[in-house]
Coordinates of C-alpha atoms (C1' of nucleotides) in Angstrom, one line a residue:
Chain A
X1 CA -34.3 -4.2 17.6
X2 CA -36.3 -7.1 20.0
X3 CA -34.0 -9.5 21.3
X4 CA -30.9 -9.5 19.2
X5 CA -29.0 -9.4 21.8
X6 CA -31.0 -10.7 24.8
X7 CA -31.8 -7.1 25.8
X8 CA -34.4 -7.7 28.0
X9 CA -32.0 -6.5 30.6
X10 CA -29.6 -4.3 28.4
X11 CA -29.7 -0.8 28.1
X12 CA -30.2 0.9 24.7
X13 CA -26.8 2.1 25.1
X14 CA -25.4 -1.2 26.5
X15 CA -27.0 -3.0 23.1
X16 CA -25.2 -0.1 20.6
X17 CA -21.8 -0.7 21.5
X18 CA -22.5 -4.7 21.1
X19 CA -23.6 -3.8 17.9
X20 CA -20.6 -1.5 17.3
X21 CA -18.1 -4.1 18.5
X22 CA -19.8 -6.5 15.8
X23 CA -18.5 -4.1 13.0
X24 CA -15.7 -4.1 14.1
X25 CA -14.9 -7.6 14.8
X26 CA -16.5 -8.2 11.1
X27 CA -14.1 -5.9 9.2
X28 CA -11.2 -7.4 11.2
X29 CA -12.4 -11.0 10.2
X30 CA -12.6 -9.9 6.2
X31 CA -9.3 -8.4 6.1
X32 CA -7.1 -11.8 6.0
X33 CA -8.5 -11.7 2.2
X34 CA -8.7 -8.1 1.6
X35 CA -7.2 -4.7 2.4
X36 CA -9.6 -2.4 4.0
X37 CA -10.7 -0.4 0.8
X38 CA -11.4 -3.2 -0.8
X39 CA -14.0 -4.3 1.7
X40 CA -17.6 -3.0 1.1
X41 CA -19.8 -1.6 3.8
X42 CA -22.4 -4.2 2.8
X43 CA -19.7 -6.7 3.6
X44 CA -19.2 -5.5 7.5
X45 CA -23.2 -5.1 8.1
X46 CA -23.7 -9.3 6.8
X47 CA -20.8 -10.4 8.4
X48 CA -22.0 -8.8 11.8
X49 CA -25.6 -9.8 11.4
X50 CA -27.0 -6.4 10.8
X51 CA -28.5 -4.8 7.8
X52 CA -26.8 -2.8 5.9
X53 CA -28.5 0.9 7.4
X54 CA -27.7 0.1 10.7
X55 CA -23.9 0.5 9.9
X56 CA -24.7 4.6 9.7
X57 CA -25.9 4.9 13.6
X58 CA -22.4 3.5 14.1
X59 CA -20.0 5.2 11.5
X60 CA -20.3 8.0 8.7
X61 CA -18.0 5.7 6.5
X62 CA -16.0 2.7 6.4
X63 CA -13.0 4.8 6.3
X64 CA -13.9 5.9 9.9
X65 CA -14.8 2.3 11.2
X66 CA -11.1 2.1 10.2
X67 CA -9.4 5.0 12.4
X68 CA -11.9 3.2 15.0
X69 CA -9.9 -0.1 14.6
X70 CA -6.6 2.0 14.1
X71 CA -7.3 4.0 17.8
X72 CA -8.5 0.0 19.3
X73 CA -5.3 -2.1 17.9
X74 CA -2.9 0.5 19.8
X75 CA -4.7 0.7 22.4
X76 CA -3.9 -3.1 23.1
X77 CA -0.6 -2.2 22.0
X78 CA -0.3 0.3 25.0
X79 CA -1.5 -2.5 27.1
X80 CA 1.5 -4.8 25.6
X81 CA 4.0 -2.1 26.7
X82 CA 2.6 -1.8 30.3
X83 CA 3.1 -5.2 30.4
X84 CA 6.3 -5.9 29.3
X85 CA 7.6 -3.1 31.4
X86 CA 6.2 -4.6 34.5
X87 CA 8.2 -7.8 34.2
X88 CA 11.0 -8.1 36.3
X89 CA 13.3 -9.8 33.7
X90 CA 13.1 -7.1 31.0
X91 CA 16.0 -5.5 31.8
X92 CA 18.2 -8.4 33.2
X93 CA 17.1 -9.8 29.3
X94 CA 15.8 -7.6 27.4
X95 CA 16.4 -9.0 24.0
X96 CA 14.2 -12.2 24.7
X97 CA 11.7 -10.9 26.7
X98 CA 10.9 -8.2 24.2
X99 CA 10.5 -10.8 21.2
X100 CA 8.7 -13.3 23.9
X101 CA 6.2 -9.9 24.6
X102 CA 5.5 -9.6 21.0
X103 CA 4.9 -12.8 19.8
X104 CA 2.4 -13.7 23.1
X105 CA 0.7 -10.1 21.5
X106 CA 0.8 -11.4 17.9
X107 CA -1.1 -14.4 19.1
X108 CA -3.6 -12.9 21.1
X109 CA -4.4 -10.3 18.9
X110 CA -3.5 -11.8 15.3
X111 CA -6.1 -9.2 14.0
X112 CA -4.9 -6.5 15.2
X113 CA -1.9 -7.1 14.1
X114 CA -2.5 -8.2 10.8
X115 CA -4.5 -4.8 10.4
X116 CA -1.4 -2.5 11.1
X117 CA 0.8 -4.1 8.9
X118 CA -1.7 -4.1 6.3
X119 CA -2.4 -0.5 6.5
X120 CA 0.4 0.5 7.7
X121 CA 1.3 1.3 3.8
X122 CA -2.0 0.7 2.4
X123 CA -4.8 2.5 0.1
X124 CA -6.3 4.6 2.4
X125 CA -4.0 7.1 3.0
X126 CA -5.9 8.6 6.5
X127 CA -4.9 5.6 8.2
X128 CA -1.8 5.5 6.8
X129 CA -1.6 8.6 8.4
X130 CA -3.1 7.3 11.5
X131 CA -0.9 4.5 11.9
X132 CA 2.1 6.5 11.7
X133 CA 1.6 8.7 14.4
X134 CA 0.4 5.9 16.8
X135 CA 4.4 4.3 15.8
X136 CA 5.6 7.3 16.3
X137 CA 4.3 7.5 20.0
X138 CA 5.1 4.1 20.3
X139 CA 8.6 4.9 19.7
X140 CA 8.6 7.9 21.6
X141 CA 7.5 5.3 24.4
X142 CA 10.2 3.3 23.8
X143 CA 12.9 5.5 23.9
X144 CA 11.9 6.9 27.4
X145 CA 11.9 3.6 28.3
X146 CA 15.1 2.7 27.0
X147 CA 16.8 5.0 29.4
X148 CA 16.8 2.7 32.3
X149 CA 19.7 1.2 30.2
X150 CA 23.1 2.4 31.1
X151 CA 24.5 2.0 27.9
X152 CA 21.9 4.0 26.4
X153 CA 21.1 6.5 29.8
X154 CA 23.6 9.0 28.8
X155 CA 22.9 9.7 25.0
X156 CA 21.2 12.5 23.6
X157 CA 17.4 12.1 23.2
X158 CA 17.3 11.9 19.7
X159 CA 20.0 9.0 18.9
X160 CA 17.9 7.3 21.7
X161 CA 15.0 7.9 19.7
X162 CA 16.7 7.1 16.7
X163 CA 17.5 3.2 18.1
X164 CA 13.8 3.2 19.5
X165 CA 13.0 3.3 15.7
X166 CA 14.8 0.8 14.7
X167 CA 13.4 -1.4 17.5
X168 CA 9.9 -0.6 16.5
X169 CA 10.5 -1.1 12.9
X170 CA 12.4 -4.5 13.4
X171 CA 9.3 -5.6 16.3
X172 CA 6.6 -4.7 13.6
X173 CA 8.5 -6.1 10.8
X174 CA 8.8 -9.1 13.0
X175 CA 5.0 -9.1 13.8
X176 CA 3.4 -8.6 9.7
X177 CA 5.6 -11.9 9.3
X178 CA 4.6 -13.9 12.2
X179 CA 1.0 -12.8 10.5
X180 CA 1.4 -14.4 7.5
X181 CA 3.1 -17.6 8.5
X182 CA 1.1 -20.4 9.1
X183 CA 3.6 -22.7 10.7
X184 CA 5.3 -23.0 14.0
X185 CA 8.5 -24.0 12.3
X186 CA 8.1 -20.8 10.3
X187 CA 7.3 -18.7 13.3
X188 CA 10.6 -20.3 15.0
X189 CA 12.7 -19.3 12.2
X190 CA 11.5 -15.6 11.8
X191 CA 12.0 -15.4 15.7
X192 CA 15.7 -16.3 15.6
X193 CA 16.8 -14.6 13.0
X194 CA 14.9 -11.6 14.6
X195 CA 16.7 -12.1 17.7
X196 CA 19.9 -12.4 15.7
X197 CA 19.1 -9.2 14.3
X198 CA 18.6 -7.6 17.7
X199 CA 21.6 -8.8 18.9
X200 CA 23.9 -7.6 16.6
X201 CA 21.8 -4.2 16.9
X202 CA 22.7 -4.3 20.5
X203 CA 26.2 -5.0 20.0
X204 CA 26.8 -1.5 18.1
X205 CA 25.5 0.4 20.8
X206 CA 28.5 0.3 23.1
X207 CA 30.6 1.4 20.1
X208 CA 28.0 4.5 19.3
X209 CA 29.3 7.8 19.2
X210 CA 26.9 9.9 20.9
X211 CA 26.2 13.6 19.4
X212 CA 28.2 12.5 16.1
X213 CA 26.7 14.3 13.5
X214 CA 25.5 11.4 11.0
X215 CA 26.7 12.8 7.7
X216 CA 30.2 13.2 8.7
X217 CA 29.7 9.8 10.7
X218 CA 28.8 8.1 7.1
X219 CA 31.8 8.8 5.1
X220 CA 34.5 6.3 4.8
X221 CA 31.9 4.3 7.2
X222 CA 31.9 0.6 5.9
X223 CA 31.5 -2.7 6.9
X224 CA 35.1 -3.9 7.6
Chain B
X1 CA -7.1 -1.3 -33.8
X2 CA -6.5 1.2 -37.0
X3 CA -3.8 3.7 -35.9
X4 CA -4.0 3.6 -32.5
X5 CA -0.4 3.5 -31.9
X6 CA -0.1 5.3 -35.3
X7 CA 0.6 1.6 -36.0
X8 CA 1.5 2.3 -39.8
X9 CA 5.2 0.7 -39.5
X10 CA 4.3 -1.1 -36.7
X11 CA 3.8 -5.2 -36.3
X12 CA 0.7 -6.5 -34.7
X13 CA 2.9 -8.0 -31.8
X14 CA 4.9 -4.8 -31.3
X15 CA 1.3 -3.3 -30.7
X16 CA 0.4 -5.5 -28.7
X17 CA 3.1 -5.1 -25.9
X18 CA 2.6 -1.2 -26.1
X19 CA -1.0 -2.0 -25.1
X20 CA 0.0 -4.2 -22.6
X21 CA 2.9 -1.6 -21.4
X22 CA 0.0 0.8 -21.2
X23 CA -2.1 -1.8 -19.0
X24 CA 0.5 -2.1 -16.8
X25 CA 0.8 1.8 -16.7
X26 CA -2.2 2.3 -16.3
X27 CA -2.4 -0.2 -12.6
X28 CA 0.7 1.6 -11.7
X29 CA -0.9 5.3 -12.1
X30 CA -3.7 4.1 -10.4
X31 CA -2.5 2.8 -7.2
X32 CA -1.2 5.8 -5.1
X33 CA -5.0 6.1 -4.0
X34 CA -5.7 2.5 -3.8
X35 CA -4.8 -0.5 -2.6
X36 CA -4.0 -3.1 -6.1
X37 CA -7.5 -5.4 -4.9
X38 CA -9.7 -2.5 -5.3
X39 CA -8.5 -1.1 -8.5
X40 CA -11.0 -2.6 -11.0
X41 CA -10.4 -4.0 -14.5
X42 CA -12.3 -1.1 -15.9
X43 CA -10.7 1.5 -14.4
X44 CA -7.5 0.4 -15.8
X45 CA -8.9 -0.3 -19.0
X46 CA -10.4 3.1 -18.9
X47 CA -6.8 4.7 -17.7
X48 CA -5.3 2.6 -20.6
X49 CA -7.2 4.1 -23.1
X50 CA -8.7 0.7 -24.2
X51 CA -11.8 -0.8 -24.3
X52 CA -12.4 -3.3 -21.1
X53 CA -12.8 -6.7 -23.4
X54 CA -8.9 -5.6 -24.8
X55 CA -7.7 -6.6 -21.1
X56 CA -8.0 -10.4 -21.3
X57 CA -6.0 -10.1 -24.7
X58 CA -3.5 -9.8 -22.2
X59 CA -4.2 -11.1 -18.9
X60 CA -6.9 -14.0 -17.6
X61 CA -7.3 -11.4 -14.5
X62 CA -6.1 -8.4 -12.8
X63 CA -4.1 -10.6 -10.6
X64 CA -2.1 -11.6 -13.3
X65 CA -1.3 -8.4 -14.1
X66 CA -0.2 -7.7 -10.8
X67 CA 2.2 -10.7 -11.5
X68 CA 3.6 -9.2 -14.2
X69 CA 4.1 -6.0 -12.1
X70 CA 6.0 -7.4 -9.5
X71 CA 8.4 -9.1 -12.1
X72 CA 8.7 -5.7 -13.6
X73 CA 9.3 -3.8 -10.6
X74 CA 11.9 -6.6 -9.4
X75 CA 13.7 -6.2 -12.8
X76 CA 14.4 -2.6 -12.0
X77 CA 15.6 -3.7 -8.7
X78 CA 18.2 -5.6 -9.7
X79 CA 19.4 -3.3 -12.2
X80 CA 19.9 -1.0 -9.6
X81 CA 22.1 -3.5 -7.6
X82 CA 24.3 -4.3 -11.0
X83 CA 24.8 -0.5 -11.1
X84 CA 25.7 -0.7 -7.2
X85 CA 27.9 -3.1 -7.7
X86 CA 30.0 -1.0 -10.4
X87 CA 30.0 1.6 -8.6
X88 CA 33.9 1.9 -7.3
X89 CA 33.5 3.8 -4.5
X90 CA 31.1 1.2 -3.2
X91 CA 33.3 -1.0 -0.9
X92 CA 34.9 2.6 0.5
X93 CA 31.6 3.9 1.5
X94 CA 28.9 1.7 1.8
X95 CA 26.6 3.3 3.8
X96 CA 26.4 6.3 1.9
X97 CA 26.5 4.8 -1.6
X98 CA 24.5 2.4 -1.1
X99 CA 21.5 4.8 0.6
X100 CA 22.3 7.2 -2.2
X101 CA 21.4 4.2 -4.5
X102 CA 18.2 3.8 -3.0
X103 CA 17.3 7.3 -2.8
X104 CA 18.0 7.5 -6.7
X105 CA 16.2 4.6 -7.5
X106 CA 13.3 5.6 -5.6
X107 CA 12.9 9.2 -7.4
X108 CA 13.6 7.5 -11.2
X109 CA 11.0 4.3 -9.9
X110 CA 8.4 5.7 -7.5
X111 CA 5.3 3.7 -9.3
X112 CA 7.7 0.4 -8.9
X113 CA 8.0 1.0 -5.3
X114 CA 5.4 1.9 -4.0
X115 CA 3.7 -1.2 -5.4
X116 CA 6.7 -3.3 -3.6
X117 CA 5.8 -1.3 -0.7
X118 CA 1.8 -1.5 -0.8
X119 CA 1.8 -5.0 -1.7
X120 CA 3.8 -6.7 0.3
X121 CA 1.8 -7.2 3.4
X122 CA -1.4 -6.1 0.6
X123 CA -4.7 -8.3 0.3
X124 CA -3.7 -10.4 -2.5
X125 CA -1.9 -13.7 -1.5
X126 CA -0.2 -14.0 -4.2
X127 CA 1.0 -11.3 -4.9
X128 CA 2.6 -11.2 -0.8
X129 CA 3.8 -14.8 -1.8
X130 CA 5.9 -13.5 -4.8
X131 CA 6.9 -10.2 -3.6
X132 CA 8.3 -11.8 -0.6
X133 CA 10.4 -14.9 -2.8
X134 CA 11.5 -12.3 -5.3
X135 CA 13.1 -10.3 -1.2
X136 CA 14.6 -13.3 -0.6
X137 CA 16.5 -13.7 -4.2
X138 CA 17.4 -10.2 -3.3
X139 CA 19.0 -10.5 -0.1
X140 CA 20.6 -13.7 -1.2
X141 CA 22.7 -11.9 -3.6
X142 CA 23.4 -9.6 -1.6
X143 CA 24.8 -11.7 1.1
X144 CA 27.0 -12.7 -1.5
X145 CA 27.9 -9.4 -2.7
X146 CA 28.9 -8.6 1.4
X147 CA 31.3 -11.0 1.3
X148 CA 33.5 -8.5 -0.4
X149 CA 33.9 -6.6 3.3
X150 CA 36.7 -7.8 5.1
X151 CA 34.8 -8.0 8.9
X152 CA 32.0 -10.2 6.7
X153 CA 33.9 -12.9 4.3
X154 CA 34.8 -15.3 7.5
X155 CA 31.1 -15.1 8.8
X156 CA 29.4 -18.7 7.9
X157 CA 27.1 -18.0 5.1
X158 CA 24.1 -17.9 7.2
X159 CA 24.8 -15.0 9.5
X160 CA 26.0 -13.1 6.4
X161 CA 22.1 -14.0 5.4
X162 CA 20.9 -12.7 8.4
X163 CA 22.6 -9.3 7.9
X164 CA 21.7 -9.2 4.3
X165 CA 18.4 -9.7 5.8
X166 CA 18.4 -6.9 8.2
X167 CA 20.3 -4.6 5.9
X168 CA 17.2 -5.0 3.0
X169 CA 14.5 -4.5 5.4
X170 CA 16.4 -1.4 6.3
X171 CA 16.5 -0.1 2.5
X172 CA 12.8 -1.6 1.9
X173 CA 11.4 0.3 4.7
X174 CA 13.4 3.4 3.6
X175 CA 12.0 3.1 0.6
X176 CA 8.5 2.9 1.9
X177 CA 8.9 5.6 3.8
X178 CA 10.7 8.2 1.1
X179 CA 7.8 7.1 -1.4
X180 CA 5.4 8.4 1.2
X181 CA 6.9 11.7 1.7
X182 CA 5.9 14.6 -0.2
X183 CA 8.6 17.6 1.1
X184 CA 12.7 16.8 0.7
X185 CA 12.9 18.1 4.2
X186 CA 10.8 14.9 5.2
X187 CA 13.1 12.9 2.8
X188 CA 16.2 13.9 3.9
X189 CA 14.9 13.2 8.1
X190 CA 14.2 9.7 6.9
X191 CA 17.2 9.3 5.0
X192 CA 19.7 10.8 7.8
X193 CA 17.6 8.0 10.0
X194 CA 17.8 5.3 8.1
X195 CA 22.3 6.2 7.8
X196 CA 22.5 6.4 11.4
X197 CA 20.5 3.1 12.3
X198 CA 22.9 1.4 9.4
X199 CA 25.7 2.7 10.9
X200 CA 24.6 1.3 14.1
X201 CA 24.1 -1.8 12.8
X202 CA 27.7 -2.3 11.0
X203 CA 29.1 -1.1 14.5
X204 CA 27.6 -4.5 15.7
X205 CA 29.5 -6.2 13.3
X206 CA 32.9 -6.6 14.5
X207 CA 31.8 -8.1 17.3
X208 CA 29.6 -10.2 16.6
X209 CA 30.1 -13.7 17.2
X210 CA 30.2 -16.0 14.4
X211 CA 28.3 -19.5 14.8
X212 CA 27.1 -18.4 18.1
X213 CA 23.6 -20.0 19.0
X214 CA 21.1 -17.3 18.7
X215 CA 19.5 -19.1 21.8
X216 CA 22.4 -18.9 23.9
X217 CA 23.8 -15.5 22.8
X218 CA 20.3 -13.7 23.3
X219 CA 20.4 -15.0 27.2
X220 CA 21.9 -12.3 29.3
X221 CA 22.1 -10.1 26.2
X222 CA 20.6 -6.5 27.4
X223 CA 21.8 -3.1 26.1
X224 CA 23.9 -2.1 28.7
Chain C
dT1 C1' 4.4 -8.1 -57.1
dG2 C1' -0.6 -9.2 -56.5
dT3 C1' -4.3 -11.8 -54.7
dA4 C1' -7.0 -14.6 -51.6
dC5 C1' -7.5 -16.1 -47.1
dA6 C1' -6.3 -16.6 -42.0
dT7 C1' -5.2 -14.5 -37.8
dC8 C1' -6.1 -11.9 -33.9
dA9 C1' -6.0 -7.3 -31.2
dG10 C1' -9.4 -4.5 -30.0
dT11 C1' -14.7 -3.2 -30.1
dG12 C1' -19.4 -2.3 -28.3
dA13 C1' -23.7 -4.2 -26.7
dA14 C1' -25.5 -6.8 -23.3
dC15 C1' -26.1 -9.6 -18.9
dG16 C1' -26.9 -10.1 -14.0
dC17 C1' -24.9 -8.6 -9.6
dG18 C1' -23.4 -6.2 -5.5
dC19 C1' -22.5 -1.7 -4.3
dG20 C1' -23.4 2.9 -1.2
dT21 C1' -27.0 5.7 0.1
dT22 C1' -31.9 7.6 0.8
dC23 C1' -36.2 7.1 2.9
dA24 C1' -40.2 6.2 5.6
dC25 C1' -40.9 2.8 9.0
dT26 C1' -41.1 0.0 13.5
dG27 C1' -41.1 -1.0 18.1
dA28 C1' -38.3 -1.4 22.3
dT29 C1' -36.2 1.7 25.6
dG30 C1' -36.1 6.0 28.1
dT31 C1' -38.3 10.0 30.3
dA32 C1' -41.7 13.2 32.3
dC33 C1' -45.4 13.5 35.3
Chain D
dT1 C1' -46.6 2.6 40.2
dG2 C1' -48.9 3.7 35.7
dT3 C1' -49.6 6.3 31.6
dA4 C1' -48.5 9.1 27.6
dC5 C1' -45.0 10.6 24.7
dA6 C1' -40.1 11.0 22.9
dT7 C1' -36.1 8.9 21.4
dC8 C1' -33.5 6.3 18.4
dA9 C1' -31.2 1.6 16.9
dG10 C1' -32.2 -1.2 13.5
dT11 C1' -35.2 -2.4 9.2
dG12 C1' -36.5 -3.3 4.3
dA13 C1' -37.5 -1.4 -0.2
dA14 C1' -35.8 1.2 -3.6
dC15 C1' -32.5 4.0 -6.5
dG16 C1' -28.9 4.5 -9.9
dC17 C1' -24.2 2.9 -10.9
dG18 C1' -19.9 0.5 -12.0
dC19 C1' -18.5 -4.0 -12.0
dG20 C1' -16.5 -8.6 -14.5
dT21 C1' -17.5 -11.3 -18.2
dT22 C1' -19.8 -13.2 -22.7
dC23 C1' -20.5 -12.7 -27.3
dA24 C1' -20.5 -11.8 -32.2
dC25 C1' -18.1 -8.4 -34.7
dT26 C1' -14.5 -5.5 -37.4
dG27 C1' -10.7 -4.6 -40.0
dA28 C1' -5.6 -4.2 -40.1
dT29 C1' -1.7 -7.3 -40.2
dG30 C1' 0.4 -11.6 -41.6
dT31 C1' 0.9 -15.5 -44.8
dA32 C1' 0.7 -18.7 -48.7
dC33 C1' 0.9 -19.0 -53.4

DNA sequence: TGTACATCAGTGAACGCGCGTTCACTGATGTAC
DNA sequence: TGTACATCAGTGAACGCGCGTTCACTGATGTAC
């Protein structure tokens, strides 16, 4: 390599990871039309502007270029959770300022978000795997920070981390369709009906039995 | 074909949809290690027992097929929701017979859900496009079938939407979760989760606010 | 019922193509002195 | 600072392979009389 990269002053090291970030950003810009296993290796390399070889000094496979992207797209997750529990508001309303957090994130980071909810039940079941556990620790996140809520302060750990699921699931859900949708109109109606969704979510949790053991709490459990 | 399907007393149309069937099979049988864009033609052809030129006797493309799959695997759906909605116990104990449904269905129709699963946020378009109309169909009757609960039939049709809504992404996810899961110890954590977030939920009900503007409502809204 | 012809589901050979991976290589960057 | 050598990120040719699609075909099934 000359000048690919203007190296005159860049390090060898310095001019691999621009090389690295190139694959990356090139699988992330084929997957709008693909899932990952359907994207070739030979794909990646012309789409970043290398040749095809150069893809093994980076990566054994494609399949770890994708627990790379898996490890990078929570990582700016992580960053959207600082965030959002630095802001004042959260608590005062949390509701909006949680769907407002997301949808900044889906914008910013449209691939990475379109990634996780592509693979989050896709064909390559190691980042199946891989996405899983980072929910998981996003939930378990979550339901730490939950606690500042009085309502929710004094239940047992694991019905906390049971409405931290259903949070998570309900904020990703939200996210894979605010992926897909080209227009504002139809990113304004998947936002209210989210928030909708959230509210009336929030609305059983004053009535929650804490400790009840959820088989018993089932029966003769209906809607009316 | 000569005796193939020991085609003796058999019409050339009646063998023709058992090759088809076995197309169709075949995709299924084929997608737990992929994703459906990067099965190819031949392997199904080759899973099928046929020769790869049979295939377009049936379908211009394997995205055609893929079509026909999700029409399939929505036609088992809503047989499971006519059986739901026979089932007399139903209005008593909704949460539980209604998971139990699911649960069932998933076991007898593993291939068919896992497809919905894979596919819906998959690489094909298409495929996302008609997965997600054939959601909404399904929610829609299901919001009507809710109005059969008390607490729901004075809700304006659009907030019973909104739950049917929340109440299918609930069962979908479930379902992409069980079809995941190997052990019944894993199947039975995700189900006890899944009854205790929808009991949650239908706590909310009674008092939610019918008509209220999400926009107003979700002001001031926290969990505590 | 028997015969002659039409239909058409499935076949097998052939095509050009993009694939993942290997290999020996190049030449700029890094290091030892 | 200059020189000689080592490192190693990226290259380009080559390989064998499976791919989607075409084509002319075969022979059982269906139909007309």
């Amino acid at each position: 390599m000359t000048s690919r990269h203007r190296s005159r002053s860049r390090s060898r090291s310095e001019s691999k990871e621009l090389t690295r970030q190139a694959l990356l950003r090139a699988a992330l810009k084929l997957l709008p039309r693909n899932s990952f296993d359907s994207i070739s290796l030979r794909e990646i390399t012309r789409e970043a502007g290398v040749s095809p070889t150069a893809f093994y000094r980076h990566f054994d496979d494609t399949e770890e270029l994708g627990l790379a992207l898996v490890e990078e797209a929570f990582g700016s997750l992580r960053q959207m959770m600082r965030d959002a529990r630095a802001d004042p508001a959260m608590t005062r309303d949390a509701i909006n300022r949680s769907i407002e957090t997301v949808v900044v994130h889906v914008h910013r980071h449209t691939d990475h978000m379109r990634f996780i909810a592509r693979e989050r039940y896709g064909g390559v079941r190691r980042l199946r795997q891989a996405i899983r556990r980072e929910l998981e620790l996003f939930s378990e996140e979550l339901a730490i920070d939950l606690s500042v809520f009085p309502a929710l302060s004094a239940w047992p750990p694991a019905d906390r981390r049971m409405f931290a699921d259903l949070i998570t699931d309900t904020m990703v859900s939200m996210a894979a369709e605010l992926v897909e949708t080209r227009s504002p109109e139809g990113e304004d109606e998947i936002v209210r009906r989210k928030r909708q969704q959230l509210l009336l979510i929030t609305l059983g949790v004053d009535r929650w039995s804490p400790h009840a053991d959820p088989e018993d709490a089932g029966h003769d459990a209906d809607a009316s």
